[in-house]
Amino acid sequence: MDGARTFYVTTPIYYVNDKPHIGHAYTTLACDVLARFKRLDGFAVKFLTGTDEHGQKVEKSAEAAGLTPQALADMNSANFRELAQRLEISNDDFIRTTEPRHIAACQALWQRLVDNGAITLGHYEGWYSVRDEAFYAEDELIAGPQGQKLAPTGAPVEWVKEPSYFFHLSQWQEKLLAYYEASPDCIAPQSRRNEVLSFVKGGLQDLSVSRTSFTWGIPVPNDPKHVMYVWLDALANYITAIGYPETGGEYARWWPADLHMVGKDILRFHTVYWPAFLMAAGLEPPRRVFAHGWWTNEGQKISKSVGNVIDPVMLIERYGLDQVRYFLMREVPFGNDGDYSHRAMVGRMNSELANDFGNLAQRVLSMIGKNCGAQVPQHGEWTAEDREMLGAAHGLLETVRGALDRQLFHEALEAMWVVVRAANGYVDRQAPWGLKKTDPARMGTVLWVLAETTRHLAMLAQPFMPGSAARLLDQLSIPEGERSFVFLTPKHALKPGVALPAPQGVFPRFIETEAEAG
Ligand code: ME8
């Protein structure tokens, strides 16, 4: 793949104080769809995920659980790795911030920032939220129900007073604004970009980047009483994984990252702090950060105290992996908040997967099985309607590519379902079952058009629903080596006469039990 265009995509690294939930699954899945799409589209891809293991939050959770921070990190990091496997995530690396490679990279980055005069020793006095692992200014705080001060996220805050190293963020305002200006696509969606711009235009304060009141972190080089601020440590994972402090080889190949996918709550860290750290170290800022929205559960905010946390493994067991992958990517315009509900899940699963796509494939493949000797049929001249159907299928790659380059997963899927619905309409109008006796040659042409349309749909479904798409492609006898998108051309269309295996349904319906329907 040398010389191929590259695509480097990252998930946030997840805090090990918590079990994986739907939010983690969502971010990782979105990156997986992009990584798979780009690989099939001829890119060399690096897809990174992992766990964020240092900081006061993890230290406190470990204490509460009666474990050492390392033991807690080992246990929960394994849970995240396992979730990635359950979701069939195609990540190329899994980074842990307690790994020696990361500690070395972080310390090198720190040293570079010190050498460049971007970090100096001072004294911090101000508000800190352990839950958010973030510092807040007095005027950002809100009043809690008992009048207590809270972070704008609702998290508790405490007053911190200790010696600290500072990163001179205040000096980066103009350069950050110039970076946003020069790369209009570096923050998406647009509303998030506006949020960041107005935050930076409002002025930036220097950032405390070390702590002395606890020890679970990466020691500051030459001053081990201090551990690095967990966000400086965490953000650096994106360059550790490509070999920093080496800046040739792998680093040069992948950096700047094409996309950091994040949730809306961690936008500021990725679009203000991170590019400033990088520029101060003489490195390039990322190409793009996309902030997605948050899920609620049956209309309610998800929270541990309410007890409505959604376990992605439970969803997979109940509805099926590809059904869950499809739902999460289709239900909500990517970037917006969205609501998970059993009804919505079953609705998508039964109407769009089982009825629309599943039925199309099943009808076409079983008619071919019964009436065409279980072989790809011969086709004759195209009618205008045939051409229109095939044209819609051929146009799909470009539409889906355009949508995914803007991370609009829902638009990509909607474009595919426009073709699914058009194909179902075409079957109904052409009624190939009636042609068997009257015009078998025409029946062959109609079924060929439908099978070729199904091939396009199944190929493009691969990034979203890898298992189901593979089963469909198997049923169309598409060899494994002919499933990348260069094969989505008329030249590589289905060859008449190729034997097809017995068709099998790919998208089962969800049957409600009485209790569930109740
Ligand atoms: O923030 N819906 O880790 P994290 C959608 N370690 N997304 C949700 C969600 C929900 N209900 N709840 C959480 C961290 N998320 C840091 C990242 S990166 C250098 C360091 C998302 O485990 C949230 O938006 O708290 C975030 O993107 C992700 O889960 C990880 O959260």
Coordinates of C-alpha atoms and ligand atoms in Angstrom, one line a residue:
M1 CA 0.0 0.0 0.0
D2 CA 3.0 2.3 -0.1
G3 CA 2.3 5.5 -2.0
A4 CA -1.4 5.1 -1.3
R5 CA -3.3 8.1 0.0
T6 CA -3.4 8.0 3.8
F7 CA -6.1 8.4 6.4
Y8 CA -5.4 8.7 10.1
V9 CA -8.5 8.6 12.3
T10 CA -8.7 8.5 16.1
T11 CA -11.3 8.0 18.8
P12 CA -10.9 9.8 22.2
I13 CA -9.1 7.5 24.6
Y14 CA -11.5 6.4 27.3
Y15 CA -11.2 7.0 31.0
V16 CA -10.7 3.7 32.8
N17 CA -12.7 4.8 35.8
D18 CA -15.9 3.7 34.0
K19 CA -17.3 0.8 32.2
P20 CA -17.9 1.1 28.4
H21 CA -21.3 2.5 27.5
I22 CA -23.2 3.5 24.5
G23 CA -21.4 6.8 24.2
H24 CA -18.0 5.0 23.8
A25 CA -19.5 2.5 21.4
Y26 CA -20.9 5.3 19.3
T27 CA -17.7 7.3 18.9
T28 CA -15.6 4.2 18.2
L29 CA -18.2 2.8 15.7
A30 CA -18.3 6.1 13.8
C31 CA -14.5 5.9 13.4
D32 CA -14.8 2.3 12.4
V33 CA -17.2 3.0 9.6
L34 CA -14.9 5.7 8.2
A35 CA -11.8 3.5 8.6
R36 CA -13.5 0.6 6.7
F37 CA -14.8 2.9 4.0
K38 CA -11.4 4.5 3.4
R39 CA -9.7 1.1 3.2
L40 CA -12.2 -0.1 0.7
D41 CA -11.8 3.2 -1.2
G42 CA -8.0 2.6 -1.6
F43 CA -6.5 4.5 1.3
A44 CA -3.8 3.3 3.6
V45 CA -5.6 3.7 7.0
K46 CA -4.4 4.1 10.5
F47 CA -7.3 3.8 13.1
L48 CA -6.4 4.4 16.7
T49 CA -8.3 3.9 19.9
G50 CA -7.3 3.2 23.5
T51 CA -7.6 4.2 27.1
D52 CA -6.8 7.3 29.2
E53 CA -5.5 5.9 32.5
H54 CA -3.9 8.7 34.5
G55 CA -5.3 11.5 36.6
Q56 CA -7.0 12.2 39.8
K57 CA -10.4 10.8 38.7
V58 CA -8.9 7.4 38.0
E59 CA -6.8 7.6 41.2
K60 CA -10.0 8.3 43.3
S61 CA -12.0 5.6 41.6
A62 CA -9.3 3.1 42.3
E63 CA -9.2 4.1 45.9
A64 CA -13.0 3.7 46.2
A65 CA -12.8 0.3 44.6
G66 CA -9.9 -0.8 46.9
L67 CA -7.6 -1.3 44.0
T68 CA -4.3 0.3 42.9
P69 CA -4.8 2.7 40.0
Q70 CA -2.8 0.3 37.8
A71 CA -5.0 -2.6 38.7
L72 CA -8.1 -0.6 37.9
A73 CA -6.6 0.6 34.7
D74 CA -5.7 -3.0 33.6
M75 CA -9.2 -4.3 34.4
N76 CA -11.1 -1.5 32.7
S77 CA -8.8 -1.1 29.7
A78 CA -9.4 -4.8 29.0
N79 CA -13.2 -4.0 29.0
F80 CA -12.7 -1.4 26.3
R81 CA -10.6 -3.7 24.3
E82 CA -13.2 -6.3 24.5
L83 CA -16.0 -3.9 23.6
A84 CA -14.0 -3.1 20.4
Q85 CA -13.9 -6.8 19.6
R86 CA -17.6 -7.2 20.2
L87 CA -18.4 -4.3 17.9
E88 CA -16.0 -5.7 15.2
I89 CA -14.0 -2.6 15.3
S90 CA -11.1 -2.6 12.9
N91 CA -8.6 -0.5 14.8
D92 CA -5.0 -0.9 13.9
D93 CA -3.7 0.0 17.4
F94 CA -4.9 0.2 20.9
I95 CA -3.0 2.7 23.1
R96 CA -2.8 2.8 26.8
T97 CA -1.4 5.9 28.4
T98 CA 0.5 3.8 31.0
E99 CA 2.6 2.2 28.3
P100 CA 6.3 3.0 28.3
R101 CA 6.1 4.3 24.6
H102 CA 3.5 6.9 25.7
I103 CA 5.3 8.0 28.9
A104 CA 8.5 8.5 26.8
A105 CA 6.6 10.5 24.1
C106 CA 4.9 12.7 26.6
Q107 CA 8.0 13.5 28.4
A108 CA 9.7 14.3 25.1
L109 CA 6.8 16.6 24.2
W110 CA 7.0 18.3 27.6
Q111 CA 10.7 18.9 27.2
R112 CA 10.2 20.4 23.7
L113 CA 7.6 22.7 25.1
V114 CA 10.0 23.8 27.9
D115 CA 12.8 24.2 25.4
N116 CA 10.6 26.4 23.3
G117 CA 9.7 28.6 26.3
A118 CA 6.0 27.5 26.2
I119 CA 5.9 26.0 29.7
T120 CA 7.2 27.7 32.9
L121 CA 6.9 27.1 36.6
G122 CA 4.4 29.2 38.6
H123 CA 1.7 28.8 41.2
Y124 CA -1.9 27.8 40.6
E125 CA -4.8 28.9 42.6
G126 CA -8.3 28.3 41.3
W127 CA -11.2 25.9 40.7
Y128 CA -10.8 22.3 39.5
S129 CA -13.3 19.6 38.7
V130 CA -12.0 16.1 39.1
R131 CA -14.9 14.6 37.3
D132 CA -14.2 16.8 34.2
E133 CA -10.5 16.9 34.8
A134 CA -10.7 20.6 34.0
F135 CA -9.9 24.0 35.4
Y136 CA -12.7 26.6 35.5
A137 CA -12.6 30.3 35.9
E138 CA -14.9 31.8 38.6
D139 CA -17.2 33.4 36.0
E140 CA -17.8 30.0 34.3
L141 CA -19.2 28.4 37.5
I142 CA -22.9 27.9 38.1
A143 CA -24.9 27.7 41.3
G144 CA -26.0 24.2 42.4
P145 CA -29.4 23.3 44.0
Q146 CA -27.9 24.1 47.5
G147 CA -26.3 27.2 46.2
Q148 CA -22.9 25.5 46.0
K149 CA -20.5 26.3 43.1
L150 CA -20.5 23.8 40.2
A151 CA -18.7 23.5 36.9
P152 CA -20.8 24.5 33.9
T153 CA -21.2 20.7 33.2
G154 CA -22.8 20.3 36.7
A155 CA -19.7 18.6 38.1
P156 CA -18.5 19.5 41.6
V157 CA -15.5 21.8 41.8
E158 CA -12.8 22.2 44.4
W159 CA -10.4 25.0 45.2
V160 CA -6.8 24.1 44.3
K161 CA -3.7 25.9 45.5
E162 CA -0.4 24.5 44.6
P163 CA 2.9 25.0 42.7
S164 CA 2.3 24.3 39.0
Y165 CA 3.8 24.5 35.6
F166 CA 1.9 26.7 33.2
F167 CA 1.4 26.5 29.5
H168 CA 1.3 30.0 28.0
L169 CA -2.0 29.5 26.3
S170 CA -2.7 33.2 26.4
Q171 CA 0.0 33.8 23.8
W172 CA -1.8 31.5 21.3
Q173 CA -5.0 33.4 20.7
E174 CA -4.0 35.0 17.4
K175 CA -2.2 31.9 16.0
L176 CA -5.2 29.7 16.9
L177 CA -7.6 32.1 15.1
A178 CA -5.3 32.1 12.1
Y179 CA -5.3 28.3 12.1
Y180 CA -9.2 28.2 12.2
E181 CA -9.3 30.8 9.5
A182 CA -6.8 29.0 7.2
S183 CA -8.6 25.7 7.5
P184 CA -12.3 26.1 7.4
D185 CA -12.9 22.4 7.8
C186 CA -10.8 21.9 10.9
I187 CA -13.8 22.0 13.3
A188 CA -17.2 20.5 12.5
P189 CA -20.1 20.8 12.6
Q190 CA -20.3 24.5 11.9
S191 CA -22.1 25.3 15.1
R192 CA -19.3 23.8 17.1
R193 CA -16.8 25.8 15.1
N194 CA -18.6 29.0 16.0
E195 CA -18.6 28.0 19.6
V196 CA -14.8 27.5 19.6
L197 CA -14.2 30.7 17.7
S198 CA -16.2 32.8 20.1
F199 CA -14.5 31.1 23.1
V200 CA -11.0 31.9 21.7
K201 CA -12.0 35.4 20.6
G202 CA -13.0 36.0 24.2
G203 CA -9.4 35.7 25.3
L204 CA -7.4 32.8 26.7
Q205 CA -5.8 32.3 30.1
D206 CA -2.6 30.4 30.8
L207 CA -3.2 26.8 31.6
S208 CA -2.0 24.9 34.6
V209 CA -0.4 21.7 33.2
S210 CA 1.0 20.0 36.3
R211 CA -0.2 18.9 39.7
T212 CA 1.6 18.1 42.9
S213 CA -1.3 17.0 45.1
F214 CA -1.4 13.5 43.8
T215 CA 0.9 11.1 42.1
W216 CA -1.0 9.0 39.5
G217 CA 0.4 10.6 36.3
I218 CA 3.4 11.0 34.2
P219 CA 6.3 12.6 36.1
V220 CA 7.4 16.0 34.8
P221 CA 11.0 15.6 33.5
N222 CA 13.6 16.9 36.0
D223 CA 10.9 17.8 38.6
P224 CA 9.2 14.5 39.6
K225 CA 7.2 16.1 42.4
H226 CA 4.9 17.2 39.6
V227 CA 2.8 14.9 37.4
M228 CA 1.5 16.2 34.1
Y229 CA -2.0 17.5 33.7
V230 CA -4.0 14.5 32.5
W231 CA -5.3 16.2 29.3
L232 CA -1.7 17.1 28.1
D233 CA -0.9 13.4 28.8
A234 CA -4.0 12.1 27.1
L235 CA -4.0 14.3 24.0
A236 CA -0.4 13.3 23.3
N237 CA -1.6 9.7 22.6
Y238 CA -2.4 10.7 19.1
I239 CA 1.3 11.3 18.3
T240 CA 2.7 8.6 20.6
A241 CA 1.0 6.0 18.4
I242 CA 2.8 7.2 15.3
G243 CA 6.2 7.1 16.8
Y244 CA 6.8 10.6 18.3
P245 CA 9.4 11.9 19.3
E246 CA 10.6 10.5 16.0
T247 CA 9.3 12.9 13.4
G248 CA 10.3 11.0 10.3
G249 CA 9.0 7.6 9.2
E250 CA 5.6 6.7 10.6
Y251 CA 5.0 10.1 12.1
A252 CA 5.7 11.9 8.8
R253 CA 3.4 9.4 7.0
W254 CA 0.4 9.9 9.2
W255 CA 0.6 13.4 10.8
P256 CA -1.4 15.6 10.8
A257 CA -4.3 13.3 11.7
D258 CA -7.1 13.5 9.2
L259 CA -9.8 13.3 11.9
H260 CA -10.1 13.3 15.6
M261 CA -13.6 12.1 16.4
V262 CA -14.8 13.4 19.8
G263 CA -18.0 14.0 21.8
K264 CA -19.2 17.6 22.1
D265 CA -18.1 17.7 25.8
I266 CA -14.4 17.5 24.9
L267 CA -14.3 19.8 22.0
R268 CA -12.4 22.6 23.7
F269 CA -9.5 20.3 24.6
H270 CA -9.2 19.1 21.1
T271 CA -9.6 22.4 19.2
V272 CA -8.0 24.9 21.6
Y273 CA -5.5 23.2 23.9
W274 CA -4.3 20.5 21.5
P275 CA -3.5 22.6 18.5
A276 CA -1.8 25.2 20.8
F277 CA 0.4 22.4 22.4
L278 CA 1.3 21.2 19.0
M279 CA 2.1 24.5 17.4
A280 CA 4.1 25.4 20.5
A281 CA 6.1 22.2 20.0
G282 CA 6.7 23.1 16.4
L283 CA 4.2 20.4 15.1
E284 CA 1.2 20.7 12.8
P285 CA -2.3 20.9 14.2
P286 CA -4.8 18.2 13.2
R287 CA -6.7 18.5 10.0
R288 CA -10.2 18.1 11.5
V289 CA -12.0 17.6 14.7
F290 CA -15.7 16.5 14.6
A291 CA -17.8 16.8 17.7
H292 CA -20.8 14.5 17.8
G293 CA -23.8 14.8 20.0
W294 CA -25.0 12.8 23.0
W295 CA -27.5 10.0 23.4
T296 CA -30.3 10.0 25.8
N297 CA -32.1 6.8 26.9
E298 CA -35.9 6.8 26.2
G299 CA -35.8 10.6 26.5
Q300 CA -33.8 10.7 29.7
K301 CA -30.3 12.0 30.3
I302 CA -28.0 8.9 30.7
S303 CA -26.4 8.8 34.2
K304 CA -25.1 6.2 36.6
S305 CA -27.1 7.6 39.4
V306 CA -30.4 7.3 37.5
G307 CA -29.2 3.8 36.6
N308 CA -30.1 4.0 32.9
V309 CA -26.7 3.5 31.4
I310 CA -27.0 1.6 28.1
D311 CA -24.7 -1.4 27.9
P312 CA -23.7 -1.8 24.2
V313 CA -23.1 -5.6 24.7
M314 CA -26.7 -6.0 25.9
L315 CA -27.9 -4.2 22.8
I316 CA -25.8 -6.5 20.5
E317 CA -27.1 -9.6 22.2
R318 CA -30.7 -8.4 22.0
Y319 CA -30.9 -7.0 18.4
G320 CA -27.7 -8.2 16.7
L321 CA -24.5 -6.4 16.0
D322 CA -25.2 -5.1 12.5
Q323 CA -28.6 -3.9 13.5
V324 CA -27.1 -1.9 16.4
R325 CA -24.3 -0.5 14.1
Y326 CA -27.0 0.5 11.6
F327 CA -29.2 2.1 14.1
L328 CA -26.5 4.2 15.8
M329 CA -25.3 5.5 12.4
R330 CA -28.8 6.1 10.9
E331 CA -31.0 7.3 13.7
V332 CA -29.5 10.7 14.4
P333 CA -28.1 13.3 12.0
F334 CA -24.5 13.0 13.0
G335 CA -23.5 15.9 15.2
N336 CA -26.9 16.3 16.8
D337 CA -28.0 14.8 20.1
G338 CA -30.2 11.7 19.8
D339 CA -32.5 9.4 21.7
Y340 CA -32.2 5.7 22.0
S341 CA -35.4 3.8 22.5
H342 CA -36.4 0.2 22.0
R343 CA -39.2 1.3 19.7
A344 CA -36.9 3.3 17.5
M345 CA -34.4 0.5 17.4
V346 CA -37.0 -2.1 16.4
G347 CA -38.6 0.3 13.9
R348 CA -35.3 0.7 12.0
M349 CA -34.4 -2.9 12.3
N350 CA -37.8 -4.2 11.0
S351 CA -38.7 -1.6 8.4
E352 CA -35.4 -0.5 6.9
L353 CA -33.3 -3.6 7.3
A354 CA -35.7 -6.5 7.2
N355 CA -38.5 -5.1 5.0
D356 CA -36.7 -2.8 2.7
F357 CA -33.1 -4.1 2.2
G358 CA -33.6 -7.7 3.4
N359 CA -36.7 -8.3 1.3
L360 CA -35.1 -6.8 -1.8
A361 CA -32.1 -9.1 -1.6
Q362 CA -34.2 -12.1 -0.6
R363 CA -36.8 -11.6 -3.4
V364 CA -34.1 -11.1 -6.1
L365 CA -31.9 -14.0 -5.0
S366 CA -34.7 -16.5 -4.5
M367 CA -36.2 -15.6 -7.9
I368 CA -32.8 -16.1 -9.5
G369 CA -32.4 -19.4 -7.5
K370 CA -35.7 -20.7 -8.7
N371 CA -36.0 -19.4 -12.2
C372 CA -32.5 -18.9 -13.6
G373 CA -30.8 -22.2 -12.7
A374 CA -29.1 -20.6 -9.6
Q375 CA -26.8 -18.6 -11.9
V376 CA -26.4 -14.9 -12.6
P377 CA -28.9 -14.5 -15.5
Q378 CA -28.1 -13.3 -19.0
H379 CA -29.3 -9.8 -19.8
G380 CA -30.5 -8.2 -23.1
E381 CA -30.9 -4.6 -24.1
W382 CA -31.6 -2.0 -21.4
T383 CA -34.9 -0.2 -21.3
A384 CA -35.0 3.4 -20.0
E385 CA -36.1 2.1 -16.6
D386 CA -33.3 -0.4 -16.4
R387 CA -30.8 2.4 -17.2
E388 CA -32.3 4.6 -14.6
M389 CA -32.0 1.8 -12.0
L390 CA -28.4 1.0 -12.8
G391 CA -27.5 4.7 -13.0
A392 CA -28.8 5.2 -9.5
A393 CA -26.7 2.3 -8.3
H394 CA -23.6 3.5 -10.1
G395 CA -24.0 7.0 -8.7
L396 CA -24.1 5.8 -5.1
L397 CA -20.4 5.5 -4.4
E398 CA -19.8 9.2 -5.1
T399 CA -22.7 10.3 -3.0
V400 CA -21.7 8.0 -0.1
R401 CA -18.1 9.1 -0.3
G402 CA -19.1 12.8 -0.3
A403 CA -21.3 12.3 2.8
L404 CA -18.7 10.3 4.7
D405 CA -16.0 12.8 3.9
R406 CA -18.2 15.2 5.9
Q407 CA -19.0 12.5 8.5
L408 CA -22.7 12.6 7.6
F409 CA -23.3 8.9 8.2
H410 CA -27.1 9.4 8.2
E411 CA -27.0 11.0 4.8
A412 CA -24.8 8.2 3.4
L413 CA -27.3 5.6 4.6
E414 CA -30.3 7.6 3.4
A415 CA -28.7 7.8 -0.1
M416 CA -28.4 4.1 -0.1
W417 CA -32.0 3.6 1.1
V418 CA -33.2 5.8 -1.7
V419 CA -31.7 3.2 -4.1
V420 CA -33.1 0.3 -2.0
R421 CA -36.6 1.8 -2.2
A422 CA -36.2 2.5 -5.9
A423 CA -35.2 -1.1 -6.5
N424 CA -38.2 -2.4 -4.6
G425 CA -40.4 -0.1 -6.7
Y426 CA -38.7 -1.4 -9.9
V427 CA -39.3 -5.0 -8.9
D428 CA -43.0 -4.3 -8.3
R429 CA -43.4 -2.5 -11.6
Q430 CA -41.4 -5.0 -13.7
A431 CA -43.0 -8.0 -11.9
P432 CA -40.4 -10.5 -13.1
W433 CA -42.4 -13.4 -11.6
G434 CA -45.0 -12.8 -14.3
L435 CA -42.4 -12.8 -17.1
K436 CA -41.3 -16.3 -16.5
K437 CA -43.8 -17.7 -19.0
T438 CA -44.3 -14.7 -21.3
D439 CA -40.8 -13.3 -21.7
P440 CA -38.0 -15.3 -20.0
A441 CA -35.3 -13.2 -21.6
R442 CA -36.8 -10.0 -20.2
M443 CA -37.1 -11.7 -16.8
G444 CA -33.4 -12.4 -17.0
T445 CA -32.6 -8.8 -17.7
V446 CA -34.7 -7.5 -14.9
L447 CA -33.2 -9.9 -12.4
W448 CA -29.7 -9.0 -13.6
V449 CA -30.4 -5.3 -13.1
L450 CA -31.7 -6.1 -9.6
A451 CA -28.8 -8.3 -8.7
E452 CA -26.3 -5.7 -9.9
T453 CA -28.0 -3.0 -7.9
T454 CA -27.9 -5.3 -4.9
R455 CA -24.2 -5.8 -5.4
H456 CA -23.6 -2.1 -5.2
L457 CA -25.7 -1.8 -2.1
A458 CA -24.0 -4.7 -0.4
M459 CA -20.5 -3.4 -1.3
L460 CA -21.4 0.0 0.2
A461 CA -23.0 -1.5 3.2
Q462 CA -19.7 -3.2 4.2
P463 CA -18.3 -0.3 6.3
F464 CA -21.6 -0.1 8.3
M465 CA -22.6 -3.7 8.6
P466 CA -19.5 -5.8 7.8
G467 CA -21.0 -9.2 8.7
S468 CA -24.3 -8.9 6.9
A469 CA -22.8 -7.3 3.8
A470 CA -20.2 -10.1 3.6
R471 CA -23.0 -12.7 3.7
L472 CA -24.9 -10.8 0.9
L473 CA -21.7 -10.6 -1.2
D474 CA -21.1 -14.3 -0.6
Q475 CA -24.6 -15.0 -1.9
L476 CA -23.8 -13.0 -5.1
S477 CA -20.6 -15.0 -5.4
I478 CA -18.4 -11.9 -5.3
P479 CA -14.8 -13.2 -4.5
E480 CA -13.2 -11.7 -1.4
G481 CA -10.6 -9.9 -3.5
E482 CA -13.3 -8.1 -5.5
R483 CA -15.0 -6.3 -2.7
S484 CA -13.2 -3.0 -2.7
F485 CA -14.7 0.0 -4.4
V486 CA -12.6 -0.1 -7.6
F487 CA -14.9 -3.0 -8.5
L488 CA -17.9 -0.7 -8.4
T489 CA -17.9 -0.1 -12.1
P490 CA -19.9 -1.4 -15.0
K491 CA -16.7 -3.2 -16.2
H492 CA -16.8 -5.3 -13.0
A493 CA -20.5 -5.9 -13.1
L494 CA -21.9 -9.4 -12.4
K495 CA -21.0 -12.0 -15.0
P496 CA -23.9 -14.0 -16.4
G497 CA -23.5 -17.7 -15.8
V498 CA -21.7 -17.4 -12.5
A499 CA -23.2 -20.0 -10.0
L500 CA -24.9 -18.6 -7.0
P501 CA -25.3 -20.4 -3.6
A502 CA -28.8 -21.0 -2.1
P503 CA -30.1 -17.7 -0.8
Q504 CA -30.5 -17.1 2.9
G505 CA -32.1 -14.2 4.8
V506 CA -29.6 -11.7 6.1
F507 CA -31.7 -9.3 8.1
P508 CA -34.1 -11.0 10.6
R509 CA -37.1 -9.2 12.0
F510 CA -37.3 -8.5 15.7
I511 CA -40.3 -10.3 17.1
E512 CA -41.7 -8.6 20.1
T513 CA -42.6 -10.8 23.0
E514 CA -45.7 -9.6 24.9
A515 CA -43.6 -8.3 27.8
E516 CA -41.5 -6.2 25.4
A517 CA -44.4 -4.9 23.5
G518 CA -46.3 -4.1 26.7
Ligands
ME8_1 O1 -13.5 12.3 27.8 N1 -23.6 10.0 24.2 O2 -13.1 10.1 28.1 P1 -14.6 9.6 28.5 C1 -22.6 10.1 23.3 N2 -10.5 10.5 28.5 N3 -21.3 10.2 23.6 C2 -21.0 10.1 25.0 C3 -22.0 10.0 25.9 C4 -23.4 9.9 25.5 N4 -24.4 9.8 26.4 N5 -21.4 9.9 27.1 C5 -20.0 10.1 26.9 C6 -12.7 11.4 28.0 N6 -19.8 10.2 25.6 C7 -11.2 11.6 27.9 C8 -10.9 11.7 26.4 S1 -9.1 12.1 24.5 C9 -7.5 12.6 24.4 C10 -9.4 12.0 26.2 C11 -18.5 10.3 24.9 O3 -14.4 8.1 28.7 C12 -17.9 11.6 25.2 O4 -18.5 12.7 24.5 O5 -15.2 10.4 29.6 C13 -16.5 11.4 24.9 O6 -16.2 11.7 23.5 C14 -16.3 9.9 25.0 O7 -17.6 9.4 25.3 C15 -15.2 9.5 26.0 O8 -15.5 9.9 27.3

